[in-house]
Tab-separated table of C-alpha atoms in Angstrom:
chain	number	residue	atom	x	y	z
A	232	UNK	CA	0.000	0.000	0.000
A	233	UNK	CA	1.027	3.347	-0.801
A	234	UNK	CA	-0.081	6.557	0.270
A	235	UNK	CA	-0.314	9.707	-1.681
A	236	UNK	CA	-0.254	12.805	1.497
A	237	UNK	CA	-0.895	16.077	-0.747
A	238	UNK	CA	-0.676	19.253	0.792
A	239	UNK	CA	-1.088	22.266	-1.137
A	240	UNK	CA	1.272	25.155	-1.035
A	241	UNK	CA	3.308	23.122	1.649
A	242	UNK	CA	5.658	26.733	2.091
A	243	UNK	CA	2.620	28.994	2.549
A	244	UNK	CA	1.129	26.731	5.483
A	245	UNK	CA	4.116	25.298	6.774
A	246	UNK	CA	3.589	27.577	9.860
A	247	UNK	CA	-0.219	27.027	10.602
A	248	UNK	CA	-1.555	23.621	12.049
A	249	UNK	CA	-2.044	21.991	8.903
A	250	UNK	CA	1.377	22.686	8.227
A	251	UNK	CA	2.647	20.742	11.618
A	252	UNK	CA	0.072	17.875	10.515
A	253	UNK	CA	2.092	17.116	7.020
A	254	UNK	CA	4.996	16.418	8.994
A	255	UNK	CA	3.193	14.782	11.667
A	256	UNK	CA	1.204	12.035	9.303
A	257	UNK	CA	4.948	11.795	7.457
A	258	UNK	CA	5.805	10.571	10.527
A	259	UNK	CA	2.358	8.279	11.973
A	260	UNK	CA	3.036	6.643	8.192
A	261	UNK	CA	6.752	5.848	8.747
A	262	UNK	CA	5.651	4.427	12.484
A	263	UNK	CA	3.175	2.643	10.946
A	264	UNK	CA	5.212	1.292	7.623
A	265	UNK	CA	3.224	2.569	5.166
A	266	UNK	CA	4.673	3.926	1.971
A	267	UNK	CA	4.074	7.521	0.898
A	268	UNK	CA	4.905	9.827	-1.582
A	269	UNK	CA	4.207	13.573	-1.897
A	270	UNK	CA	4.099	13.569	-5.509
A	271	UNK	CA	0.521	13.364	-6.826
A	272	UNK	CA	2.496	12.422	-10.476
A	273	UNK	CA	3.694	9.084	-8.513
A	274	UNK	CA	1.712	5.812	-8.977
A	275	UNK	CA	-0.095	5.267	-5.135
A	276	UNK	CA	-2.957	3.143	-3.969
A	277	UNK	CA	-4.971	6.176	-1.994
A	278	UNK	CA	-4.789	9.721	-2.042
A	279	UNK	CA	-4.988	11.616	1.339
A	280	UNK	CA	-5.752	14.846	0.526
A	281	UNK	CA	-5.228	17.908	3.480
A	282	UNK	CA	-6.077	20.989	1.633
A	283	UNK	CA	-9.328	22.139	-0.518
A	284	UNK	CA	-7.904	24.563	-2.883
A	285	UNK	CA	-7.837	24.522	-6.992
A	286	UNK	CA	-4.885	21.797	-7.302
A	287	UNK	CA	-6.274	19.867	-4.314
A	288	UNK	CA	-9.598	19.572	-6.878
A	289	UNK	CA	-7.402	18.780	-9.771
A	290	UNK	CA	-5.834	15.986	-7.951
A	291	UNK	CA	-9.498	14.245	-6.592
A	292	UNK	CA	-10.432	14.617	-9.778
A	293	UNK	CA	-7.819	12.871	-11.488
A	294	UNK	CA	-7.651	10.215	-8.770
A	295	UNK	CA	-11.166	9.286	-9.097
A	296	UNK	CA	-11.205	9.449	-12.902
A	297	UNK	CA	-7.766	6.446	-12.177
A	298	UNK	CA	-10.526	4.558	-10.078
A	299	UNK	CA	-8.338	5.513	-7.038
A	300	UNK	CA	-9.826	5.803	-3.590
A	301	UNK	CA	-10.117	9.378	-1.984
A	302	UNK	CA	-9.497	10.748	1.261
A	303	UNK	CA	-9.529	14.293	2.380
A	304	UNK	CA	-8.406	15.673	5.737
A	305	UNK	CA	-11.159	17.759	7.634
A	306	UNK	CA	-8.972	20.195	9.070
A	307	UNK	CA	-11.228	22.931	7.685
A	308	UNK	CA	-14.566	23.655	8.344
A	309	UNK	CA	-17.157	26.742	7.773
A	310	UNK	CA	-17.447	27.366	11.825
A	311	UNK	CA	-13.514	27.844	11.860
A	312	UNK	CA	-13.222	30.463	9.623
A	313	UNK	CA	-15.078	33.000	10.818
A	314	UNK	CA	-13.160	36.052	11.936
A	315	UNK	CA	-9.625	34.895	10.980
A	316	UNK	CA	-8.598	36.564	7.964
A	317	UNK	CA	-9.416	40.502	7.091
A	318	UNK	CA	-11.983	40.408	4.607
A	319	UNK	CA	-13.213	36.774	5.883
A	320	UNK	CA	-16.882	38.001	5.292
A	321	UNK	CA	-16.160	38.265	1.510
A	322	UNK	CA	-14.104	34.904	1.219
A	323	UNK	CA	-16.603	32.960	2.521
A	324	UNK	CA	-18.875	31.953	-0.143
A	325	UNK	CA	-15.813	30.511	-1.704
A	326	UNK	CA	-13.981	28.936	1.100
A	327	UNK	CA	-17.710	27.212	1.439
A	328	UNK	CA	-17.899	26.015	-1.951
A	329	UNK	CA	-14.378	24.496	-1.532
A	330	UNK	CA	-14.995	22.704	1.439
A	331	UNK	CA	-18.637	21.303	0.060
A	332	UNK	CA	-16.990	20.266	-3.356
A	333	UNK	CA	-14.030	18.420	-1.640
A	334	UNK	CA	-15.820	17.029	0.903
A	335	UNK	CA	-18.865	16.099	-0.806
A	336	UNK	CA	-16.758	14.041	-3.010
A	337	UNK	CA	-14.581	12.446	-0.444
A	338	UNK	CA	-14.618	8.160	-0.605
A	339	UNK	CA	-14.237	9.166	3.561
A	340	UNK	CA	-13.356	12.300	5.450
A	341	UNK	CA	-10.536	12.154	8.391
A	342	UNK	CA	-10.881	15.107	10.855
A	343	UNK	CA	-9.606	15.737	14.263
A	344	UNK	CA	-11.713	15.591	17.062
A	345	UNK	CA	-15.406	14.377	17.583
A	346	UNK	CA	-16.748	17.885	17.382
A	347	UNK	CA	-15.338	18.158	14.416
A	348	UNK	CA	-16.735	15.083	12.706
A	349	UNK	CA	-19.906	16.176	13.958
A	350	UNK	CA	-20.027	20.080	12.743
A	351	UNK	CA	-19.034	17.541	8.931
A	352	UNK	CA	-22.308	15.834	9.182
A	353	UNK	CA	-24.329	18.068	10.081
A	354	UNK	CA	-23.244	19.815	6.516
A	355	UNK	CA	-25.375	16.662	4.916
A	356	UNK	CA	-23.127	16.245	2.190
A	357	UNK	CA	-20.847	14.222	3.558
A	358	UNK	CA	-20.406	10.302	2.461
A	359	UNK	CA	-18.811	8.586	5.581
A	360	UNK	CA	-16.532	11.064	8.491
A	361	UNK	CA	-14.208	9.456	10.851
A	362	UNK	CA	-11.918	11.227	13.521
A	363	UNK	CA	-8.590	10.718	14.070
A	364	UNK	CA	-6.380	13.181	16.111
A	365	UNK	CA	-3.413	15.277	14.412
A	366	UNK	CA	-0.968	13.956	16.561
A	367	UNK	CA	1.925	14.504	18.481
A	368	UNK	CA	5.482	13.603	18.389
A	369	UNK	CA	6.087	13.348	22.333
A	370	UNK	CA	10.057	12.649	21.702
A	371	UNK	CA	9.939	16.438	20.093
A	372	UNK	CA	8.421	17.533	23.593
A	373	UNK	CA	10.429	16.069	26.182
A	374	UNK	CA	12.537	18.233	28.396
A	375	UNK	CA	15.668	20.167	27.094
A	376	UNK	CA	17.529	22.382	29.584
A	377	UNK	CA	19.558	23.539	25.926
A	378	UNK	CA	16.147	24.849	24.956
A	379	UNK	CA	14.841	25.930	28.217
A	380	UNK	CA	18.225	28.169	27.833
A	381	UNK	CA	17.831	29.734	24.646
A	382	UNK	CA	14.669	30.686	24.973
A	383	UNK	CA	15.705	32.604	28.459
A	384	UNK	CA	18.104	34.641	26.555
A	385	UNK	CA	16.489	35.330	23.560
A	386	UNK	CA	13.618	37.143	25.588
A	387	UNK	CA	15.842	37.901	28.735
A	388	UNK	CA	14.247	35.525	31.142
A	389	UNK	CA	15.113	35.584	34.478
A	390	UNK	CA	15.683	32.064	36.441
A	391	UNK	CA	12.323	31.448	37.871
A	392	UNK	CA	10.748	34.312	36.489
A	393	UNK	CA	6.944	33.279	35.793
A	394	UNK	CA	5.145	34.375	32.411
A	395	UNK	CA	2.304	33.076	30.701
A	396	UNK	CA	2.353	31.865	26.928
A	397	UNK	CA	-0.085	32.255	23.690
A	398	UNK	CA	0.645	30.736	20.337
A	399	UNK	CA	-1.430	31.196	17.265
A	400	UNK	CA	-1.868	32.975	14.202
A	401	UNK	CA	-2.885	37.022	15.605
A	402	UNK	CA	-6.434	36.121	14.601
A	403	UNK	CA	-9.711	37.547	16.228
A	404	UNK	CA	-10.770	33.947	16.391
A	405	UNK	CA	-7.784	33.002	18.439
A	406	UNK	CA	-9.361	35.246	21.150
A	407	UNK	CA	-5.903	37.676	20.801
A	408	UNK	CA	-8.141	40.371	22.443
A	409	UNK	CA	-8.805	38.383	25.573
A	410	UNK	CA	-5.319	37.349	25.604
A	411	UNK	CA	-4.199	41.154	26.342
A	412	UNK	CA	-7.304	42.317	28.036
A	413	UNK	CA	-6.746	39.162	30.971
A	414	UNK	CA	-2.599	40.150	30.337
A	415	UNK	CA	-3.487	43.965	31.579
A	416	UNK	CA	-4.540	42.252	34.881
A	417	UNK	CA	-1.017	41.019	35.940
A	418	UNK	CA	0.826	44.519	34.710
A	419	UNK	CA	4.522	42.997	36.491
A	420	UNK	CA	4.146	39.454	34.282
A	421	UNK	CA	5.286	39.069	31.024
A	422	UNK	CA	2.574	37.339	28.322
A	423	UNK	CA	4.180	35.996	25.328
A	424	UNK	CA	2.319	35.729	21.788
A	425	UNK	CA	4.341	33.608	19.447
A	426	UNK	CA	2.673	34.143	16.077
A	427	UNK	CA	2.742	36.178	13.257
A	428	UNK	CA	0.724	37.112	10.024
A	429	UNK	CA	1.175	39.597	7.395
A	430	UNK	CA	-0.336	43.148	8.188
A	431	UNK	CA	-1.846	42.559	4.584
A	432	UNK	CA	-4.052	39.457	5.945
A	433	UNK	CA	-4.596	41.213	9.609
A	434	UNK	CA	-7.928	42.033	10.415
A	435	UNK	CA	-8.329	45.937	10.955
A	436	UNK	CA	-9.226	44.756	14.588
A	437	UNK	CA	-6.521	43.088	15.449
A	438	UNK	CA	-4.468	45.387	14.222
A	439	UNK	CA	-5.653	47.994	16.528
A	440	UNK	CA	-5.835	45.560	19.488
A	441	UNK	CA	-1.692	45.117	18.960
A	442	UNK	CA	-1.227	48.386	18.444
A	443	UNK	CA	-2.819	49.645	21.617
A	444	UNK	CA	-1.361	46.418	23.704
A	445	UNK	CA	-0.825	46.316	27.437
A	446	UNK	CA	2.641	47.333	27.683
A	447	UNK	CA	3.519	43.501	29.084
A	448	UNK	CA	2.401	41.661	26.136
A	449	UNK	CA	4.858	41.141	23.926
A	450	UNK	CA	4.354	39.801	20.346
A	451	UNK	CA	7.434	37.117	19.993
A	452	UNK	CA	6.219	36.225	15.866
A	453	UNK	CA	7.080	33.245	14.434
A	454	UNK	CA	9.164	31.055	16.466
A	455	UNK	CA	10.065	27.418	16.210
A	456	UNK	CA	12.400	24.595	17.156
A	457	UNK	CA	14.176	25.625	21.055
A	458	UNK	CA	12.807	28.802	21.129
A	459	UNK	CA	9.036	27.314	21.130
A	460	UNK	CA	10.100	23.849	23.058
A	461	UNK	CA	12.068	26.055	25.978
A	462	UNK	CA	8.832	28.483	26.072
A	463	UNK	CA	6.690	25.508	26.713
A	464	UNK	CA	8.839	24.188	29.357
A	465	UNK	CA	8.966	26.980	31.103
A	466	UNK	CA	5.730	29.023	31.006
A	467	UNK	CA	3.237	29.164	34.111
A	468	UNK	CA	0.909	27.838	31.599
A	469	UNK	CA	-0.066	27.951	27.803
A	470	UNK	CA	-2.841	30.665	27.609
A	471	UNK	CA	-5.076	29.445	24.651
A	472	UNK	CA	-8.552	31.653	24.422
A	473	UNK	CA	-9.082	30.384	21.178
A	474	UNK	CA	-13.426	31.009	19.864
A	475	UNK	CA	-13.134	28.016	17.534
A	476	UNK	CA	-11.146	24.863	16.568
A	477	UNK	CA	-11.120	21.697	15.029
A	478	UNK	CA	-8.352	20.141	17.545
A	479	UNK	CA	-5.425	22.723	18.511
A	480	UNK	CA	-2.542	21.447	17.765
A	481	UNK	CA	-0.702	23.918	20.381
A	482	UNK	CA	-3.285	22.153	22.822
A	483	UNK	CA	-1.495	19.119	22.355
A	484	UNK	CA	1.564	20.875	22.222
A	485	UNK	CA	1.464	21.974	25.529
A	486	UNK	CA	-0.088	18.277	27.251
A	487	UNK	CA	2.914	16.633	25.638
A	488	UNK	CA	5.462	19.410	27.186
A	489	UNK	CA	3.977	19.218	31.211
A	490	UNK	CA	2.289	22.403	30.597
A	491	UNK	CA	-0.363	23.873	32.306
A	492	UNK	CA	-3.235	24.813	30.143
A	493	UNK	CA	-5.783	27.457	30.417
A	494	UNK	CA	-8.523	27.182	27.330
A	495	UNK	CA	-12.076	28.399	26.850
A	496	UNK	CA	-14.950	26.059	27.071
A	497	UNK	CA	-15.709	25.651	23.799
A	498	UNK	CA	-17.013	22.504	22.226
A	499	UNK	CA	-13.636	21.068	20.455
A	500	UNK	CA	-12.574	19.915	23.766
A	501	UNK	CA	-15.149	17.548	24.657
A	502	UNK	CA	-14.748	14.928	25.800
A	503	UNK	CA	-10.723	14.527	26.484
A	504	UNK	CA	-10.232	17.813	28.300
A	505	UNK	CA	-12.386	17.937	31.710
A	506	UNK	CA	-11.718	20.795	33.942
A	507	UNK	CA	-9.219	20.467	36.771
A	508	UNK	CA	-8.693	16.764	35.673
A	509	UNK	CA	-6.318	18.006	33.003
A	510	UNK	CA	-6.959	21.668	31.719
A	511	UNK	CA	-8.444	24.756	33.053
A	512	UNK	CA	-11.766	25.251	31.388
A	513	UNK	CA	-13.066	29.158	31.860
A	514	UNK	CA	-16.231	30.715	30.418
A	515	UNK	CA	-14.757	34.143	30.244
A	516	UNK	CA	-12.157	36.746	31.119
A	517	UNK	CA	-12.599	36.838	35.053
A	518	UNK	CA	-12.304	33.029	34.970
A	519	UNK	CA	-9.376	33.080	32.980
A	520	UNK	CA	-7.532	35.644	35.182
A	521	UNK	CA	-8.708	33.681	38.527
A	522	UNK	CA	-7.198	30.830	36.840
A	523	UNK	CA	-3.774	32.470	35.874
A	524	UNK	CA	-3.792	34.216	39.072
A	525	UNK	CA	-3.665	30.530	40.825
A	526	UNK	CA	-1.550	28.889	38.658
A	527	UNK	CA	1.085	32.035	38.503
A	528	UNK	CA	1.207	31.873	42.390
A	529	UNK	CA	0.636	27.947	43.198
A	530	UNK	CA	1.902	26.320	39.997
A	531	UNK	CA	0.147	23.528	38.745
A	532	UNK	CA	-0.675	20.382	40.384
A	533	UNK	CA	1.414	16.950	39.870
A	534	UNK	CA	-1.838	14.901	38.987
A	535	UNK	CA	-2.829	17.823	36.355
A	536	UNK	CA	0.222	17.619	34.871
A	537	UNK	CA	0.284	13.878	34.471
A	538	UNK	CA	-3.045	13.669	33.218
A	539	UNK	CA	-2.554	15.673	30.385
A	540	UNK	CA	0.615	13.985	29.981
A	541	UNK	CA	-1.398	10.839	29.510
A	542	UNK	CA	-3.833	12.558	26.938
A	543	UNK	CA	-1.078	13.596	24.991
A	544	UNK	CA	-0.488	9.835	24.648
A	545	UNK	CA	-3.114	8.526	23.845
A	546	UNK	CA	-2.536	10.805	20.667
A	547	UNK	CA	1.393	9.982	19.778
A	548	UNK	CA	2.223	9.354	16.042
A	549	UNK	CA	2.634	5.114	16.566
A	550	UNK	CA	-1.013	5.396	17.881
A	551	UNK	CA	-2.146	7.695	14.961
A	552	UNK	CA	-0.259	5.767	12.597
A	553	UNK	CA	-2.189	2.447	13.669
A	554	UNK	CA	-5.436	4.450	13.506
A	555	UNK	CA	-4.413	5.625	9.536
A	556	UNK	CA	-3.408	2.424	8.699
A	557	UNK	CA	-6.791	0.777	10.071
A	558	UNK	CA	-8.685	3.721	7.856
A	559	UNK	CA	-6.885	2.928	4.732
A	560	UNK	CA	-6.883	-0.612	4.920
A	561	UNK	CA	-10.524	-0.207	5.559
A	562	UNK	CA	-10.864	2.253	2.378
A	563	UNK	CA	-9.202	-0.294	0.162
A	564	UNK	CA	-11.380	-3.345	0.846
């Protein structure tokens, strides 16, 4: 068996979650010894398609006219983007029309999370939806002190100095306002946003919201490799307001590296995050500092910590792998 994984314009996403899930199934597919190729010109058994875009059409179409079983990744849907872009509003009747003509002619959908699978359905065009997580390499996440020690002196962190941690494109959707308005309440603690987007794509809201930032928020952009392990490592938690999401990769992110996690209740989370068990679940901004406010002056408990640990898990690449595996075997017959 041999797998065609085709993402399109791999070096425009590379830095957004479905860019982390390319390398991510690369590597559930290697666990799992299957074959794969990234070429769609390559002979291959199944095509797993991640994006919804013009070539990602031309490609399902070809495949199905070669009698060659479809699959495309549900890492999009209409609920999740909603205030991202600028100019969203105008985009959508598009961005709708792609995900209904991909996924309407789908042989099977993959997406993240339960939620997701079920916002898919509900569309009623939908042949068969499964969900499988993203991912996540726990190896990547383990404990460096090399990275804990760049990332101190890149932003000129004190030993033991506490600060609280955001990653995410600077979308309105990511809840970027809530992340300074709740960062204005704890004036003598740094709160990192690693993150960046072109002022081009920025919504005019956001833009202001940065501009007129508490004077402790600082926006790190795009950081990867020690700089974003060591910040994990370190931060009094991972500060994730986020409105909407089909899984959140950085949620996983964060499980994987022992760090506390502070995340709005929103449905994407049920059921494997449970409040105090292993996340902090708020409804809104005085929940979220009380929260902070606790974890900034108490730290986090052991049993938190090591149940999120175990979530993370539950959702490493061999286990995804099998899972992949299992759904294309299951295409094929």
């Amino acid at each position: 068996m041999k797998v065609l994984l085709y993402f399109e314009g791999q070096e425009a996403i590379k830095t957004s979650g479905i860019g982390r899930a390319l390398s991510h199934q690369i590597r559930a597919l290697t666990s799992a010894g299957i074959e794969y190729t990234l070429d769609p010109k390559d002979d291959f058994d199944i095509a797993h398609i991640n994006t919804i875009w013009s070539k990602s059409g031309k490609v399902l179409r070809n495949c199905k006219k070669r009698g060659i079983p479809v699959i495309v990744h549900g890492h999009s849907t209409f609920e999740d983007f909603r205030k991202s872009f600028k100019c969203w509003q105008l985009a959508v009747p598009f961005y709708n029309s792609r995900i209904k003509y991909m996924y309407s002619h789908a042989d099977l959908v993959i997406t993240p999370t339960p939620y997701s699978k079920s916002l898919i359905e509900g569309y009623g065009f939908v042949k068969k939806v499964i969900d499988i997580s993203n991912g996540i390499d726990l190896e990547e996440y383990k404990e460096s002190l090399e990275a804990q020690k760049e990332f101190k002196e890149k932003f000129g962190i004190k030993d033991d100095e506490k600060f609280v941690m955001g990653v995410g494109f600077p979308f309105e959707r990511k809840g970027i306002q809530d992340f300074f308005e709740v960062a204005r309440s704890f004036p003598d603690v740094k709160f990192i946003w690693f993150g960046a987007l072109a002022r081009i794509l920025m919504n005019e809201k956001v833009a202001k919201w940065i501009k007129h930032k508490p004077d402790n928020a600082i926006m790190a952009g795009y950081c990867k490799g020690n700089i974003i392990h060591g910040a994990f490592q370190l931060a009094s938690c991972l500060f994730f307001p986020s409105l909407e999401e089909t899984e959140g990769i950085v949620v996983l992110e964060a499980l994987a590296s022992k760090t506390p996690l502070v995340v709005r209740d929103i449905g994407v989370y049920e059921p494997w995050l449970k409040n105090k068990t292993n996340a902090h679940i708020c409804k809104d901004n005085d929940e979220f500092v009380s929260e902070i406010s606790s974890l900034l002056e108490n730290g986090e408990t052991k049993e938190i910590i090591d149940n999120g640990y175990e979530t993370a898990k539950e959702r490493s690449l061999d286990i995804i792998g099998s899972k992949l595996k299992e759904a294309y075997e299951s295409l094929l017959k």
